């Protein structure tokens, strides 16, 4: 009996065990199914659009930027800008995506109104197709200038809002050289910018903007309750505010730390853009979060630090007039001696065809004969010069003008008379490049403007910068390849659309007083302004 009972009990236990296992299995299946279903629901629920156009454009240059300069990408092609949104990436799976239009242009002149309206119009049309959205990832630079339009990024986001409504959370990602108007701040729910210059953290920064957006939507927390905005009356060139050196390094080291307290989502400092003339051109601090006190405190702390450091910002390398720079270069015992021809730096927004510096160089008696100190000048665009050079061929003599098609304010087209030493076709930017030797100066003439940043840019034209006494490049701070090659370096304060001597630009519309243009300034109001939320 006992044994029978125990047998039955054993059978019964086995049965219970099997039944339990079955139940657990079914339960597990249910859980995994339910889990998937939940994820599926999130996928369906979280709808995120991507948009934005990016350019840094100088209003002090007569050059204009057209639509093709933006190389606009559409739809899924846009993902190529964001490796953190690769097909198999964790973040890609967190939402359904609606990439619309993204355009990134090299720095240049003011954007034409037609180009702006066209790019914006296409973006709005694409956004209308898949309404509504939980979120919009707005990836912009923030220093776009458009003919006849103030605060283009503020206009852009406002017109996007008119289409997508105020329920959608917009997370705006920017360059620290961008400008943040109150209008842009109001329509952005989340907003951040790079924390490094040069911008080695560009992708990290964009990713932070996107992850914050996803987190706020998924957690149901939605828009941060507070946005503190502080305009800081400082306007400095990028060449003075590198975060590789002090005080930029210490200032920006404080930014991430301010996001640690609970109740703060993000903190950011914008240096702003000095080569446009609008009331929005100045530095800004913004902090977003749910704790009013902490958000306000963090913003005021960063703004006060920026103000306290203001007098310590210096150029990343010594600067001098062109004459002084040439004297130093000629006297230098080591070579190559590099001169940055900064005022017309096309990578910062200069037209790239200012002839002033080249004209000054060719006037110098030291360079009149072949035996003088060897000089490379990079570069000057001259499409008509190129055409003529192709007709004449390498080894032939040429005498015609180049440059100043766009920016002739400082010097007219320059007459170049010399021997053609190289003609190269096929460069992506320049299309065709010609080297003409005038006295001891090798002048690079291009069909279209091109920045000369790499050793191969020179060697492919038969030039050897390492064996040259003086190398003059239209650039600001030297890129690593040139920096490592240099035996001496000076940044020449030459005129042009991105003149680094801000006083010469003669701003008319920026808010005054502004450091360092106004020497005597009393302490500005650095109290946080709480910007209304986007639906208020
Ligand atoms: Zn920048």
PDB file of N, CA and C in Angstrom, residues 27-45 93:
ATOM      1  N   UNK A  27       4.094  29.395 -20.456  1.00  0.00           N
ATOM      2  CA  UNK A  27       4.253  30.734 -19.876  1.00  0.00           C
ATOM      3  C   UNK A  27       5.424  31.464 -20.538  1.00  0.00           C
ATOM      4  N   UNK A  28       6.545  30.688 -20.693  1.00  0.00           N
ATOM      5  CA  UNK A  28       7.737  31.295 -21.306  1.00  0.00           C
ATOM      6  C   UNK A  28       7.425  31.739 -22.731  1.00  0.00           C
ATOM      7  N   UNK A  29       6.700  30.841 -23.427  1.00  0.00           N
ATOM      8  CA  UNK A  29       6.318  31.180 -24.802  1.00  0.00           C
ATOM      9  C   UNK A  29       5.490  32.466 -24.818  1.00  0.00           C
ATOM     10  N   UNK A  30       4.533  32.471 -23.864  1.00  0.00           N
ATOM     11  CA  UNK A  30       3.643  33.608 -23.761  1.00  0.00           C
ATOM     12  C   UNK A  30       4.433  34.894 -23.500  1.00  0.00           C
ATOM     13  N   UNK A  31       5.388  34.728 -22.522  1.00  0.00           N
ATOM     14  CA  UNK A  31       6.210  35.890 -22.167  1.00  0.00           C
ATOM     15  C   UNK A  31       6.996  36.387 -23.372  1.00  0.00           C
ATOM     16  N   UNK A  32       7.649  35.369 -24.063  1.00  0.00           N
ATOM     17  CA  UNK A  32       8.493  35.810 -25.173  1.00  0.00           C
ATOM     18  C   UNK A  32       7.629  36.413 -26.275  1.00  0.00           C
ATOM     19  N   UNK A  33       6.436  35.791 -26.465  1.00  0.00           N
ATOM     20  CA  UNK A  33       5.530  36.322 -27.482  1.00  0.00           C
ATOM     21  C   UNK A  33       5.072  37.721 -27.093  1.00  0.00           C
ATOM     22  N   UNK A  34       4.683  37.799 -25.794  1.00  0.00           N
ATOM     23  CA  UNK A  34       4.187  39.083 -25.296  1.00  0.00           C
ATOM     24  C   UNK A  34       5.299  40.143 -25.368  1.00  0.00           C
ATOM     25  N   UNK A  35       6.538  39.625 -24.974  1.00  0.00           N
ATOM     26  CA  UNK A  35       7.704  40.532 -25.012  1.00  0.00           C
ATOM     27  C   UNK A  35       7.902  41.077 -26.406  1.00  0.00           C
ATOM     28  N   UNK A  36       7.901  40.145 -27.391  1.00  0.00           N
ATOM     29  CA  UNK A  36       8.085  40.550 -28.785  1.00  0.00           C
ATOM     30  C   UNK A  36       7.016  41.544 -29.184  1.00  0.00           C
ATOM     31  N   UNK A  37       5.809  41.158 -28.738  1.00  0.00           N
ATOM     32  CA  UNK A  37       4.662  41.978 -29.107  1.00  0.00           C
ATOM     33  C   UNK A  37       4.863  43.403 -28.571  1.00  0.00           C
ATOM     34  N   UNK A  38       5.410  43.444 -27.298  1.00  0.00           N
ATOM     35  CA  UNK A  38       5.630  44.767 -26.708  1.00  0.00           C
ATOM     36  C   UNK A  38       6.625  45.549 -27.558  1.00  0.00           C
ATOM     37  N   UNK A  39       7.733  44.828 -27.916  1.00  0.00           N
ATOM     38  CA  UNK A  39       8.755  45.501 -28.737  1.00  0.00           C
ATOM     39  C   UNK A  39       8.143  45.939 -30.069  1.00  0.00           C
ATOM     40  N   UNK A  40       7.346  45.010 -30.617  1.00  0.00           N
ATOM     41  CA  UNK A  40       6.687  45.288 -31.889  1.00  0.00           C
ATOM     42  C   UNK A  40       5.846  46.550 -31.762  1.00  0.00           C
ATOM     43  N   UNK A  41       5.127  46.627 -30.616  1.00  0.00           N
ATOM     44  CA  UNK A  41       4.247  47.770 -30.406  1.00  0.00           C
ATOM     45  C   UNK A  41       5.079  49.049 -30.340  1.00  0.00           C
ATOM     46  N   UNK A  42       6.245  48.941 -29.621  1.00  0.00           N
ATOM     47  CA  UNK A  42       7.106  50.130 -29.501  1.00  0.00           C
ATOM     48  C   UNK A  42       7.573  50.543 -30.893  1.00  0.00           C
ATOM     49  N   UNK A  43       7.986  49.508 -31.667  1.00  0.00           N
ATOM     50  CA  UNK A  43       8.462  49.779 -33.018  1.00  0.00           C
ATOM     51  C   UNK A  43       7.388  50.545 -33.800  1.00  0.00           C
ATOM     52  N   UNK A  44       6.159  50.062 -33.668  1.00  0.00           N
ATOM     53  CA  UNK A  44       5.099  50.710 -34.418  1.00  0.00           C
ATOM     54  C   UNK A  44       4.800  52.083 -33.852  1.00  0.00           C
ATOM     55  N   UNK A  45       4.970  52.182 -32.520  1.00  0.00           N
ATOM     56  CA  UNK A  45       4.571  53.418 -31.881  1.00  0.00           C
ATOM     57  C   UNK A  45       5.606  54.528 -32.075  1.00  0.00           C
ATOM     58  N   UNK A  93      16.869  49.713 -34.256  1.00  0.00           N
ATOM     59  CA  UNK A  93      15.742  48.837 -33.959  1.00  0.00           C
ATOM     60  C   UNK A  93      14.761  49.455 -32.965  1.00  0.00           C
TER      61      UNK A  93
END
